[in-house]
Amino acid sequence: MDEPVLRSLGLTIRFGGLVALDQVDLEVRAGEIVAVIGPNGAGKSTLFNIITGVYGPTEGRVWFDGKDITGRPTHEIVARGIARTFQASRLFADLSVLDNVVLGLHTRTTTNVLEAMLLPGRSRRELARAAATAEGILEQIGGNLFEQRKRRASELAQADRRRLEIARALASQPKLLLLDEPTAGMDDNDTDALIEDVRKLKADRSDMAIVVVEHDMRLVAALPERVVVLDYGRKIADADFDTVRRDPRVQEAYLGSSAS
Ligand SMILES: Nc1ncnc2c1ncn2[C@@H]1O[C@H](COP(=O)(O)OP(=O)(O)O)[C@@H](O)[C@H]1O
Ligand SMILES: [Mg+2]
């Protein structure tokens, strides 16, 4: 059976009088890359917030891996295999690049890594193992992050910080990776490099699905198999890039307000 890894049905959330998501149905299959685009305020980040349990929907349900995860707490959802990056960076600026990834591992290790860091000698072996795993992830992500593993996260260039966020998300070995505007603040060269990073990632982890919220049309044209368009909380298109691009409703949505 080709059961989708992620499915939502009738997803709706109201913030006071504002309907931020309105009856959104979504399906993402294992290994698929889906882009979610739409004007500023369309509900893209809110969709991620509901999938990851930050908010419970007013109506509708979300299934992951065949299980209903609607309104479950975030830590449980992460442990089940969904990882995300945020539109605004949430790295530990004063920790090293390596330690930021090590912290991302803690959902999958038996001992709490944070505890182990605070109590040296207690589980040195586990920490060493975690560091080795984190180094492997840094080697995989590219952009010289491995070579920069001992630097503080705050010292990284903007593009490397974005890469590090992805590396940290990967540490939890997700089945579904949610990327919220990963190219924000990047120039064209960095965007091209990120596209390559994600392609490589996909080649290495063929079963992992990726949903990427993006405004950069280079990336949207290059990466995803499918593009979902949100406008005022409604899904107005769900097809391949060329079909979506020619859709009059999509064109109208983008002409009617500033693209984001
Ligand atoms: N916690 C919240 N409380 C009130 N309104 C919110 C909240 N989160 C998002 N919104 C509103 O929901 C709409 C969609 O926001 P968002 O999902 O961040 O848009 P996008 O990511 O597509 O730019 C916006 O109008 C935003 O102001
Ligand atoms: Mg957003």
PDB file of C-alpha atoms and ligand atoms in Angstrom:
ATOM      1  CA  MET A   1       0.000   0.000   0.000  1.00  0.00           C
ATOM      2  CA  ASP A   2       1.232   3.446  -0.832  1.00  0.00           C
ATOM      3  CA  GLU A   3       0.074   5.035   2.411  1.00  0.00           C
ATOM      4  CA  PRO A   4       1.186   8.674   2.576  1.00  0.00           C
ATOM      5  CA  VAL A   5       3.676   9.434   5.338  1.00  0.00           C
ATOM      6  CA  LEU A   6       1.787  12.646   6.121  1.00  0.00           C
ATOM      7  CA  ARG A   7      -1.877  13.342   5.577  1.00  0.00           C
ATOM      8  CA  SER A   8      -4.135  16.146   6.669  1.00  0.00           C
ATOM      9  CA  LEU A   9      -7.855  16.418   6.175  1.00  0.00           C
ATOM     10  CA  GLY A  10      -9.917  19.584   6.575  1.00  0.00           C
ATOM     11  CA  LEU A  11      -7.201  21.319   8.564  1.00  0.00           C
ATOM     12  CA  THR A  12      -8.594  24.610   9.860  1.00  0.00           C
ATOM     13  CA  ILE A  13      -7.322  27.022  12.484  1.00  0.00           C
ATOM     14  CA  ARG A  14      -8.803  30.311  13.604  1.00  0.00           C
ATOM     15  CA  PHE A  15      -6.943  32.971  15.522  1.00  0.00           C
ATOM     16  CA  GLY A  16      -9.801  35.101  16.820  1.00  0.00           C
ATOM     17  CA  GLY A  17     -11.655  36.203  13.701  1.00  0.00           C
ATOM     18  CA  LEU A  18      -8.826  35.251  11.337  1.00  0.00           C
ATOM     19  CA  VAL A  19      -8.987  31.921   9.538  1.00  0.00           C
ATOM     20  CA  ALA A  20      -5.274  31.168   9.095  1.00  0.00           C
ATOM     21  CA  LEU A  21      -5.898  27.736   7.560  1.00  0.00           C
ATOM     22  CA  ASP A  22      -9.150  26.797   5.911  1.00  0.00           C
ATOM     23  CA  GLN A  23      -9.979  23.140   5.166  1.00  0.00           C
ATOM     24  CA  VAL A  24      -6.503  22.151   3.994  1.00  0.00           C
ATOM     25  CA  ASP A  25      -6.089  18.606   2.675  1.00  0.00           C
ATOM     26  CA  LEU A  26      -2.521  17.501   2.129  1.00  0.00           C
ATOM     27  CA  GLU A  27      -0.749  14.264   1.299  1.00  0.00           C
ATOM     28  CA  VAL A  28       2.978  13.647   1.293  1.00  0.00           C
ATOM     29  CA  ARG A  29       4.441  10.305   0.314  1.00  0.00           C
ATOM     30  CA  ALA A  30       7.649   8.728   1.629  1.00  0.00           C
ATOM     31  CA  GLY A  31      10.649  10.158  -0.192  1.00  0.00           C
ATOM     32  CA  GLU A  32       8.671  12.924  -1.840  1.00  0.00           C
ATOM     33  CA  ILE A  33       9.732  16.598  -1.919  1.00  0.00           C
ATOM     34  CA  VAL A  34       6.804  19.000  -1.760  1.00  0.00           C
ATOM     35  CA  ALA A  35       7.046  22.784  -1.814  1.00  0.00           C
ATOM     36  CA  VAL A  36       4.457  24.951  -0.084  1.00  0.00           C
ATOM     37  CA  ILE A  37       4.291  28.448  -1.509  1.00  0.00           C
ATOM     38  CA  GLY A  38       1.931  31.381  -1.233  1.00  0.00           C
ATOM     39  CA  PRO A  39       1.833  35.086  -0.439  1.00  0.00           C
ATOM     40  CA  ASN A  40       2.942  36.421   2.920  1.00  0.00           C
ATOM     41  CA  GLY A  41       0.453  35.470   5.633  1.00  0.00           C
ATOM     42  CA  ALA A  42      -1.056  32.639   3.551  1.00  0.00           C
ATOM     43  CA  GLY A  43      -0.676  30.178   6.440  1.00  0.00           C
ATOM     44  CA  LYS A  44       2.510  28.325   5.453  1.00  0.00           C
ATOM     45  CA  SER A  45       4.294  28.537   8.810  1.00  0.00           C
ATOM     46  CA  THR A  46       0.995  27.904  10.585  1.00  0.00           C
ATOM     47  CA  LEU A  47       0.691  24.640   8.648  1.00  0.00           C
ATOM     48  CA  PHE A  48       4.089  23.564  10.035  1.00  0.00           C
ATOM     49  CA  ASN A  49       3.045  24.708  13.511  1.00  0.00           C
ATOM     50  CA  ILE A  50      -0.021  22.479  13.403  1.00  0.00           C
ATOM     51  CA  ILE A  51       1.827  19.474  11.974  1.00  0.00           C
ATOM     52  CA  THR A  52       4.432  19.742  14.757  1.00  0.00           C
ATOM     53  CA  GLY A  53       1.893  20.244  17.535  1.00  0.00           C
ATOM     54  CA  VAL A  54       2.682  23.878  18.340  1.00  0.00           C
ATOM     55  CA  TYR A  55      -1.020  24.587  17.810  1.00  0.00           C
ATOM     56  CA  GLY A  56      -3.972  22.246  17.783  1.00  0.00           C
ATOM     57  CA  PRO A  57      -6.284  22.820  14.809  1.00  0.00           C
ATOM     58  CA  THR A  58      -9.757  24.236  15.295  1.00  0.00           C
ATOM     59  CA  GLU A  59     -10.987  21.531  12.909  1.00  0.00           C
ATOM     60  CA  GLY A  60      -9.478  18.714  10.915  1.00  0.00           C
ATOM     61  CA  ARG A  61      -6.923  16.007  11.561  1.00  0.00           C
ATOM     62  CA  VAL A  62      -3.291  15.150  10.821  1.00  0.00           C
ATOM     63  CA  TRP A  63      -1.935  11.632  10.400  1.00  0.00           C
ATOM     64  CA  PHE A  64       1.723  10.734  10.358  1.00  0.00           C
ATOM     65  CA  ASP A  65       2.893   7.249   9.477  1.00  0.00           C
ATOM     66  CA  GLY A  66      -0.710   6.100   9.647  1.00  0.00           C
ATOM     67  CA  LYS A  67      -1.275   7.430  13.180  1.00  0.00           C
ATOM     68  CA  ASP A  68      -3.454  10.334  14.211  1.00  0.00           C
ATOM     69  CA  ILE A  69      -1.103  12.947  15.691  1.00  0.00           C
ATOM     70  CA  THR A  70      -3.604  15.815  15.827  1.00  0.00           C
ATOM     71  CA  GLY A  71      -2.854  18.009  18.827  1.00  0.00           C
ATOM     72  CA  ARG A  72      -0.154  15.677  20.212  1.00  0.00           C
ATOM     73  CA  PRO A  73       2.686  17.409  22.082  1.00  0.00           C
ATOM     74  CA  THR A  74       5.662  18.520  20.013  1.00  0.00           C
ATOM     75  CA  HIS A  75       8.206  16.263  21.739  1.00  0.00           C
ATOM     76  CA  GLU A  76       6.082  13.222  20.946  1.00  0.00           C
ATOM     77  CA  ILE A  77       5.740  14.284  17.303  1.00  0.00           C
ATOM     78  CA  VAL A  78       9.512  14.813  17.014  1.00  0.00           C
ATOM     79  CA  ALA A  79      10.137  11.408  18.556  1.00  0.00           C
ATOM     80  CA  ARG A  80       7.793   9.872  15.975  1.00  0.00           C
ATOM     81  CA  GLY A  81       9.978  11.234  13.200  1.00  0.00           C
ATOM     82  CA  ILE A  82       9.091  14.784  12.176  1.00  0.00           C
ATOM     83  CA  ALA A  83      11.840  17.418  12.326  1.00  0.00           C
ATOM     84  CA  ARG A  84      11.726  21.044  11.279  1.00  0.00           C
ATOM     85  CA  THR A  85      13.726  24.191  10.822  1.00  0.00           C
ATOM     86  CA  PHE A  86      12.303  27.600  11.621  1.00  0.00           C
ATOM     87  CA  GLN A  87      11.840  30.715   9.530  1.00  0.00           C
ATOM     88  CA  ALA A  88      13.825  32.633  12.168  1.00  0.00           C
ATOM     89  CA  SER A  89      16.980  30.850  13.311  1.00  0.00           C
ATOM     90  CA  ARG A  90      16.792  28.950  16.597  1.00  0.00           C
ATOM     91  CA  LEU A  91      20.375  27.819  16.966  1.00  0.00           C
ATOM     92  CA  PHE A  92      22.259  27.907  20.254  1.00  0.00           C
ATOM     93  CA  ALA A  93      24.473  30.833  19.261  1.00  0.00           C
ATOM     94  CA  ASP A  94      27.084  30.313  21.986  1.00  0.00           C
ATOM     95  CA  LEU A  95      27.463  26.585  21.492  1.00  0.00           C
ATOM     96  CA  SER A  96      29.759  25.034  18.922  1.00  0.00           C
ATOM     97  CA  VAL A  97      28.493  23.873  15.554  1.00  0.00           C
ATOM     98  CA  LEU A  98      29.048  20.276  16.674  1.00  0.00           C
ATOM     99  CA  ASP A  99      27.180  20.695  19.966  1.00  0.00           C
ATOM    100  CA  ASN A 100      24.199  22.188  18.168  1.00  0.00           C
ATOM    101  CA  VAL A 101      23.902  18.954  16.199  1.00  0.00           C
ATOM    102  CA  VAL A 102      24.570  16.816  19.286  1.00  0.00           C
ATOM    103  CA  LEU A 103      21.631  18.524  20.982  1.00  0.00           C
ATOM    104  CA  GLY A 104      19.466  17.581  18.021  1.00  0.00           C
ATOM    105  CA  LEU A 105      20.298  13.937  18.685  1.00  0.00           C
ATOM    106  CA  HIS A 106      18.784  13.795  22.132  1.00  0.00           C
ATOM    107  CA  THR A 107      15.374  12.639  20.949  1.00  0.00           C
ATOM    108  CA  ARG A 108      16.982   9.442  19.692  1.00  0.00           C
ATOM    109  CA  THR A 109      19.522   8.594  22.409  1.00  0.00           C
ATOM    110  CA  THR A 110      18.613   6.791  25.589  1.00  0.00           C
ATOM    111  CA  THR A 111      20.411   9.150  27.940  1.00  0.00           C
ATOM    112  CA  ASN A 112      19.473  12.786  27.779  1.00  0.00           C
ATOM    113  CA  VAL A 113      22.417  14.345  25.956  1.00  0.00           C
ATOM    114  CA  LEU A 114      21.924  17.680  27.657  1.00  0.00           C
ATOM    115  CA  GLU A 115      22.116  15.950  31.025  1.00  0.00           C
ATOM    116  CA  ALA A 116      25.219  14.088  29.937  1.00  0.00           C
ATOM    117  CA  MET A 117      26.877  17.345  28.902  1.00  0.00           C
ATOM    118  CA  LEU A 118      26.126  18.855  32.283  1.00  0.00           C
ATOM    119  CA  LEU A 119      27.321  15.772  34.169  1.00  0.00           C
ATOM    120  CA  PRO A 120      30.661  14.822  32.604  1.00  0.00           C
ATOM    121  CA  GLY A 121      31.850  11.322  33.383  1.00  0.00           C
ATOM    122  CA  ARG A 122      28.346   9.983  33.664  1.00  0.00           C
ATOM    123  CA  SER A 123      27.982   8.807  30.142  1.00  0.00           C
ATOM    124  CA  ARG A 124      31.145   9.703  28.354  1.00  0.00           C
ATOM    125  CA  ARG A 125      30.843   6.828  25.960  1.00  0.00           C
ATOM    126  CA  GLU A 126      27.387   7.853  24.873  1.00  0.00           C
ATOM    127  CA  LEU A 127      28.559  11.417  24.376  1.00  0.00           C
ATOM    128  CA  ALA A 128      31.482  10.269  22.270  1.00  0.00           C
ATOM    129  CA  ARG A 129      29.082   8.238  20.184  1.00  0.00           C
ATOM    130  CA  ALA A 130      26.778  11.214  19.823  1.00  0.00           C
ATOM    131  CA  ALA A 131      29.684  13.433  18.745  1.00  0.00           C
ATOM    132  CA  ALA A 132      30.725  10.889  16.118  1.00  0.00           C
ATOM    133  CA  THR A 133      27.182  10.709  14.770  1.00  0.00           C
ATOM    134  CA  ALA A 134      26.967  14.496  14.705  1.00  0.00           C
ATOM    135  CA  GLU A 135      30.270  14.704  12.829  1.00  0.00           C
ATOM    136  CA  GLY A 136      28.916  12.287  10.246  1.00  0.00           C
ATOM    137  CA  ILE A 137      25.867  14.487   9.723  1.00  0.00           C
ATOM    138  CA  LEU A 138      28.047  17.581   9.369  1.00  0.00           C
ATOM    139  CA  GLU A 139      30.167  15.840   6.750  1.00  0.00           C
ATOM    140  CA  GLN A 140      27.034  14.942   4.857  1.00  0.00           C
ATOM    141  CA  ILE A 141      25.499  18.406   4.815  1.00  0.00           C
ATOM    142  CA  GLY A 142      28.428  20.060   3.042  1.00  0.00           C
ATOM    143  CA  GLY A 143      29.383  23.732   3.034  1.00  0.00           C
ATOM    144  CA  ASN A 144      32.510  23.031   5.130  1.00  0.00           C
ATOM    145  CA  LEU A 145      30.381  22.701   8.236  1.00  0.00           C
ATOM    146  CA  PHE A 146      32.461  19.745   9.337  1.00  0.00           C
ATOM    147  CA  GLU A 147      35.650  21.796   9.144  1.00  0.00           C
ATOM    148  CA  GLN A 148      33.906  24.525  11.123  1.00  0.00           C
ATOM    149  CA  ARG A 149      32.510  22.160  13.767  1.00  0.00           C
ATOM    150  CA  LYS A 150      34.397  23.745  16.676  1.00  0.00           C
ATOM    151  CA  ARG A 151      33.346  27.318  15.889  1.00  0.00           C
ATOM    152  CA  ARG A 152      30.508  28.926  17.720  1.00  0.00           C
ATOM    153  CA  ALA A 153      27.258  28.918  15.777  1.00  0.00           C
ATOM    154  CA  SER A 154      27.120  32.709  16.029  1.00  0.00           C
ATOM    155  CA  GLU A 155      30.388  32.964  14.044  1.00  0.00           C
ATOM    156  CA  LEU A 156      28.974  31.200  10.991  1.00  0.00           C
ATOM    157  CA  ALA A 157      27.976  32.954   7.801  1.00  0.00           C
ATOM    158  CA  GLN A 158      24.230  33.201   7.276  1.00  0.00           C
ATOM    159  CA  ALA A 159      24.116  30.382   4.727  1.00  0.00           C
ATOM    160  CA  ASP A 160      26.082  28.077   7.029  1.00  0.00           C
ATOM    161  CA  ARG A 161      23.739  28.861   9.893  1.00  0.00           C
ATOM    162  CA  ARG A 162      20.841  27.715   7.708  1.00  0.00           C
ATOM    163  CA  ARG A 163      22.773  24.554   6.854  1.00  0.00           C
ATOM    164  CA  LEU A 164      23.458  23.944  10.515  1.00  0.00           C
ATOM    165  CA  GLU A 165      19.754  24.172  11.286  1.00  0.00           C
ATOM    166  CA  ILE A 166      19.111  21.485   8.703  1.00  0.00           C
ATOM    167  CA  ALA A 167      21.932  19.368  10.142  1.00  0.00           C
ATOM    168  CA  ARG A 168      20.436  19.691  13.604  1.00  0.00           C
ATOM    169  CA  ALA A 169      17.015  18.695  12.315  1.00  0.00           C
ATOM    170  CA  LEU A 170      18.545  15.658  10.574  1.00  0.00           C
ATOM    171  CA  ALA A 171      20.089  14.508  13.837  1.00  0.00           C
ATOM    172  CA  SER A 172      16.723  13.193  14.983  1.00  0.00           C
ATOM    173  CA  GLN A 173      16.662  10.903  11.915  1.00  0.00           C
ATOM    174  CA  PRO A 174      13.306  12.173  10.718  1.00  0.00           C
ATOM    175  CA  LYS A 175      11.033  10.443   8.250  1.00  0.00           C
ATOM    176  CA  LEU A 176       9.669  13.871   7.429  1.00  0.00           C
ATOM    177  CA  LEU A 177      11.728  17.050   7.318  1.00  0.00           C
ATOM    178  CA  LEU A 178       9.952  20.418   7.319  1.00  0.00           C
ATOM    179  CA  LEU A 179      12.013  23.372   6.097  1.00  0.00           C
ATOM    180  CA  ASP A 180      10.590  26.856   6.634  1.00  0.00           C
ATOM    181  CA  GLU A 181      12.111  29.302   4.135  1.00  0.00           C
ATOM    182  CA  PRO A 182      15.585  27.726   4.174  1.00  0.00           C
ATOM    183  CA  THR A 183      16.961  30.258   1.669  1.00  0.00           C
ATOM    184  CA  ALA A 184      15.836  33.347   3.594  1.00  0.00           C
ATOM    185  CA  GLY A 185      18.686  35.852   3.534  1.00  0.00           C
ATOM    186  CA  MET A 186      20.678  33.873   0.968  1.00  0.00           C
ATOM    187  CA  ASP A 187      22.075  35.164  -2.305  1.00  0.00           C
ATOM    188  CA  ASP A 188      21.774  33.200  -5.561  1.00  0.00           C
ATOM    189  CA  ASN A 189      25.040  31.303  -5.039  1.00  0.00           C
ATOM    190  CA  ASP A 190      24.056  30.143  -1.588  1.00  0.00           C
ATOM    191  CA  THR A 191      20.594  29.229  -2.853  1.00  0.00           C
ATOM    192  CA  ASP A 192      22.132  27.085  -5.594  1.00  0.00           C
ATOM    193  CA  ALA A 193      24.390  25.439  -3.011  1.00  0.00           C
ATOM    194  CA  LEU A 194      21.399  24.723  -0.789  1.00  0.00           C
ATOM    195  CA  ILE A 195      19.533  23.154  -3.704  1.00  0.00           C
ATOM    196  CA  GLU A 196      22.535  20.866  -4.206  1.00  0.00           C
ATOM    197  CA  ASP A 197      22.680  20.093  -0.469  1.00  0.00           C
ATOM    198  CA  VAL A 198      19.054  19.005  -0.459  1.00  0.00           C
ATOM    199  CA  ARG A 199      19.535  16.907  -3.600  1.00  0.00           C
ATOM    200  CA  LYS A 200      22.466  15.143  -1.979  1.00  0.00           C
ATOM    201  CA  LEU A 201      20.477  14.659   1.186  1.00  0.00           C
ATOM    202  CA  LYS A 202      17.707  13.036  -0.821  1.00  0.00           C
ATOM    203  CA  ALA A 203      20.157  10.734  -2.541  1.00  0.00           C
ATOM    204  CA  ASP A 204      21.500   9.609   0.848  1.00  0.00           C
ATOM    205  CA  ARG A 205      18.107   9.288   2.559  1.00  0.00           C
ATOM    206  CA  SER A 206      15.744   8.236  -0.180  1.00  0.00           C
ATOM    207  CA  ASP A 207      12.847   7.442   2.194  1.00  0.00           C
ATOM    208  CA  MET A 208      12.829  10.800   3.938  1.00  0.00           C
ATOM    209  CA  ALA A 209      10.064  13.118   2.778  1.00  0.00           C
ATOM    210  CA  ILE A 210      10.703  16.862   2.681  1.00  0.00           C
ATOM    211  CA  VAL A 211       8.170  19.679   2.786  1.00  0.00           C
ATOM    212  CA  VAL A 212       9.750  23.034   2.073  1.00  0.00           C
ATOM    213  CA  VAL A 213       8.088  26.412   2.510  1.00  0.00           C
ATOM    214  CA  GLU A 214       9.824  28.667   0.046  1.00  0.00           C
ATOM    215  CA  HIS A 215       9.528  31.922  -1.804  1.00  0.00           C
ATOM    216  CA  ASP A 216      12.577  31.536  -4.002  1.00  0.00           C
ATOM    217  CA  MET A 217      11.230  30.357  -7.362  1.00  0.00           C
ATOM    218  CA  ARG A 218      14.644  28.977  -8.385  1.00  0.00           C
ATOM    219  CA  LEU A 219      14.355  26.436  -5.621  1.00  0.00           C
ATOM    220  CA  VAL A 220      10.661  25.791  -6.231  1.00  0.00           C
ATOM    221  CA  ALA A 221      11.362  25.159  -9.916  1.00  0.00           C
ATOM    222  CA  ALA A 222      14.378  22.960  -9.216  1.00  0.00           C
ATOM    223  CA  LEU A 223      13.616  20.729  -6.262  1.00  0.00           C
ATOM    224  CA  PRO A 224      10.092  19.569  -5.545  1.00  0.00           C
ATOM    225  CA  GLU A 225       8.038  16.949  -7.327  1.00  0.00           C
ATOM    226  CA  ARG A 226       4.919  18.827  -6.349  1.00  0.00           C
ATOM    227  CA  VAL A 227       3.966  22.374  -5.422  1.00  0.00           C
ATOM    228  CA  VAL A 228       1.120  23.237  -3.059  1.00  0.00           C
ATOM    229  CA  VAL A 229      -0.138  26.825  -3.127  1.00  0.00           C
ATOM    230  CA  LEU A 230      -1.824  28.446  -0.140  1.00  0.00           C
ATOM    231  CA  ASP A 231      -3.710  31.737  -0.328  1.00  0.00           C
ATOM    232  CA  TYR A 232      -5.542  33.194   2.664  1.00  0.00           C
ATOM    233  CA  GLY A 233      -5.338  29.805   4.342  1.00  0.00           C
ATOM    234  CA  ARG A 234      -6.911  27.915   1.431  1.00  0.00           C
ATOM    235  CA  LYS A 235      -5.162  25.411  -0.787  1.00  0.00           C
ATOM    236  CA  ILE A 236      -5.672  26.822  -4.288  1.00  0.00           C
ATOM    237  CA  ALA A 237      -3.342  24.519  -6.251  1.00  0.00           C
ATOM    238  CA  ASP A 238      -1.526  21.208  -5.819  1.00  0.00           C
ATOM    239  CA  ALA A 239       0.380  20.006  -8.879  1.00  0.00           C
ATOM    240  CA  ASP A 240       3.763  20.001 -10.613  1.00  0.00           C
ATOM    241  CA  PHE A 241       5.568  23.325 -10.929  1.00  0.00           C
ATOM    242  CA  ASP A 242       4.679  23.973 -14.567  1.00  0.00           C
ATOM    243  CA  THR A 243       0.979  23.356 -14.008  1.00  0.00           C
ATOM    244  CA  VAL A 244       0.951  25.534 -10.896  1.00  0.00           C
ATOM    245  CA  ARG A 245       2.837  28.319 -12.636  1.00  0.00           C
ATOM    246  CA  ARG A 246       0.230  28.527 -15.387  1.00  0.00           C
ATOM    247  CA  ASP A 247      -2.743  28.349 -13.032  1.00  0.00           C
ATOM    248  CA  PRO A 248      -4.707  31.617 -13.267  1.00  0.00           C
ATOM    249  CA  ARG A 249      -5.719  31.413  -9.590  1.00  0.00           C
ATOM    250  CA  VAL A 250      -2.088  31.187  -8.575  1.00  0.00           C
ATOM    251  CA  GLN A 251      -1.108  34.074 -10.802  1.00  0.00           C
ATOM    252  CA  GLU A 252      -3.903  36.146  -9.342  1.00  0.00           C
ATOM    253  CA  ALA A 253      -2.855  35.302  -5.773  1.00  0.00           C
ATOM    254  CA  TYR A 254       0.666  36.485  -6.490  1.00  0.00           C
ATOM    255  CA  LEU A 255      -0.380  39.612  -8.360  1.00  0.00           C
ATOM    256  CA  GLY A 256      -2.908  40.540  -5.694  1.00  0.00           C
ATOM    257  CA  SER A 257      -0.343  40.771  -2.898  1.00  0.00           C
ATOM    258  CA  SER A 258       3.420  40.812  -2.516  1.00  0.00           C
ATOM    259  CA  ALA A 259       4.924  37.343  -3.029  1.00  0.00           C
ATOM    260  CA  SER A 260       6.542  35.687  -0.040  1.00  0.00           C
TER     261      SER A 260
HETATM  262  N1  LIG B   1      -0.236  32.693  17.014  1.00  0.00           N
HETATM  263  C1  LIG B   1      -0.936  33.481  16.201  1.00  0.00           C
HETATM  264  N2  LIG B   1      -1.880  34.324  16.663  1.00  0.00           N
HETATM  265  C2  LIG B   1      -2.589  35.109  15.826  1.00  0.00           C
HETATM  266  N3  LIG B   1      -2.437  35.124  14.500  1.00  0.00           N
HETATM  267  C3  LIG B   1      -1.499  34.310  13.975  1.00  0.00           C
HETATM  268  C4  LIG B   1      -0.699  33.451  14.783  1.00  0.00           C
HETATM  269  N4  LIG B   1       0.133  32.755  13.978  1.00  0.00           N
HETATM  270  C5  LIG B   1      -0.129  33.165  12.724  1.00  0.00           C
HETATM  271  N5  LIG B   1      -1.092  34.087  12.710  1.00  0.00           N
HETATM  272  C6  LIG B   1      -1.677  34.725  11.525  1.00  0.00           C
HETATM  273  O1  LIG B   1      -2.036  33.716  10.621  1.00  0.00           O
HETATM  274  C7  LIG B   1      -1.768  34.118   9.280  1.00  0.00           C
HETATM  275  C8  LIG B   1      -0.808  33.147   8.646  1.00  0.00           C
HETATM  276  O2  LIG B   1       0.469  33.297   9.226  1.00  0.00           O
HETATM  277  P1  LIG B   1       1.710  32.448   8.766  1.00  0.00           P
HETATM  278  O3  LIG B   1       1.345  31.021   8.783  1.00  0.00           O
HETATM  279  O4  LIG B   1       2.866  32.851   9.599  1.00  0.00           O
HETATM  280  O5  LIG B   1       1.905  32.929   7.259  1.00  0.00           O
HETATM  281  P2  LIG B   1       3.070  32.583   6.214  1.00  0.00           P
HETATM  282  O6  LIG B   1       4.057  31.687   6.896  1.00  0.00           O
HETATM  283  O7  LIG B   1       2.374  31.951   5.054  1.00  0.00           O
HETATM  284  O8  LIG B   1       3.658  33.914   5.825  1.00  0.00           O
HETATM  285  C9  LIG B   1      -1.214  35.532   9.363  1.00  0.00           C
HETATM  286  O9  LIG B   1      -2.269  36.425   9.155  1.00  0.00           O
HETATM  287  C10 LIG B   1      -0.686  35.600  10.782  1.00  0.00           C
HETATM  288  O10 LIG B   1      -0.689  36.925  11.266  1.00  0.00           O
HETATM  289 MG    MG B   2       6.014  31.908   7.337  1.00  0.00          MG
END
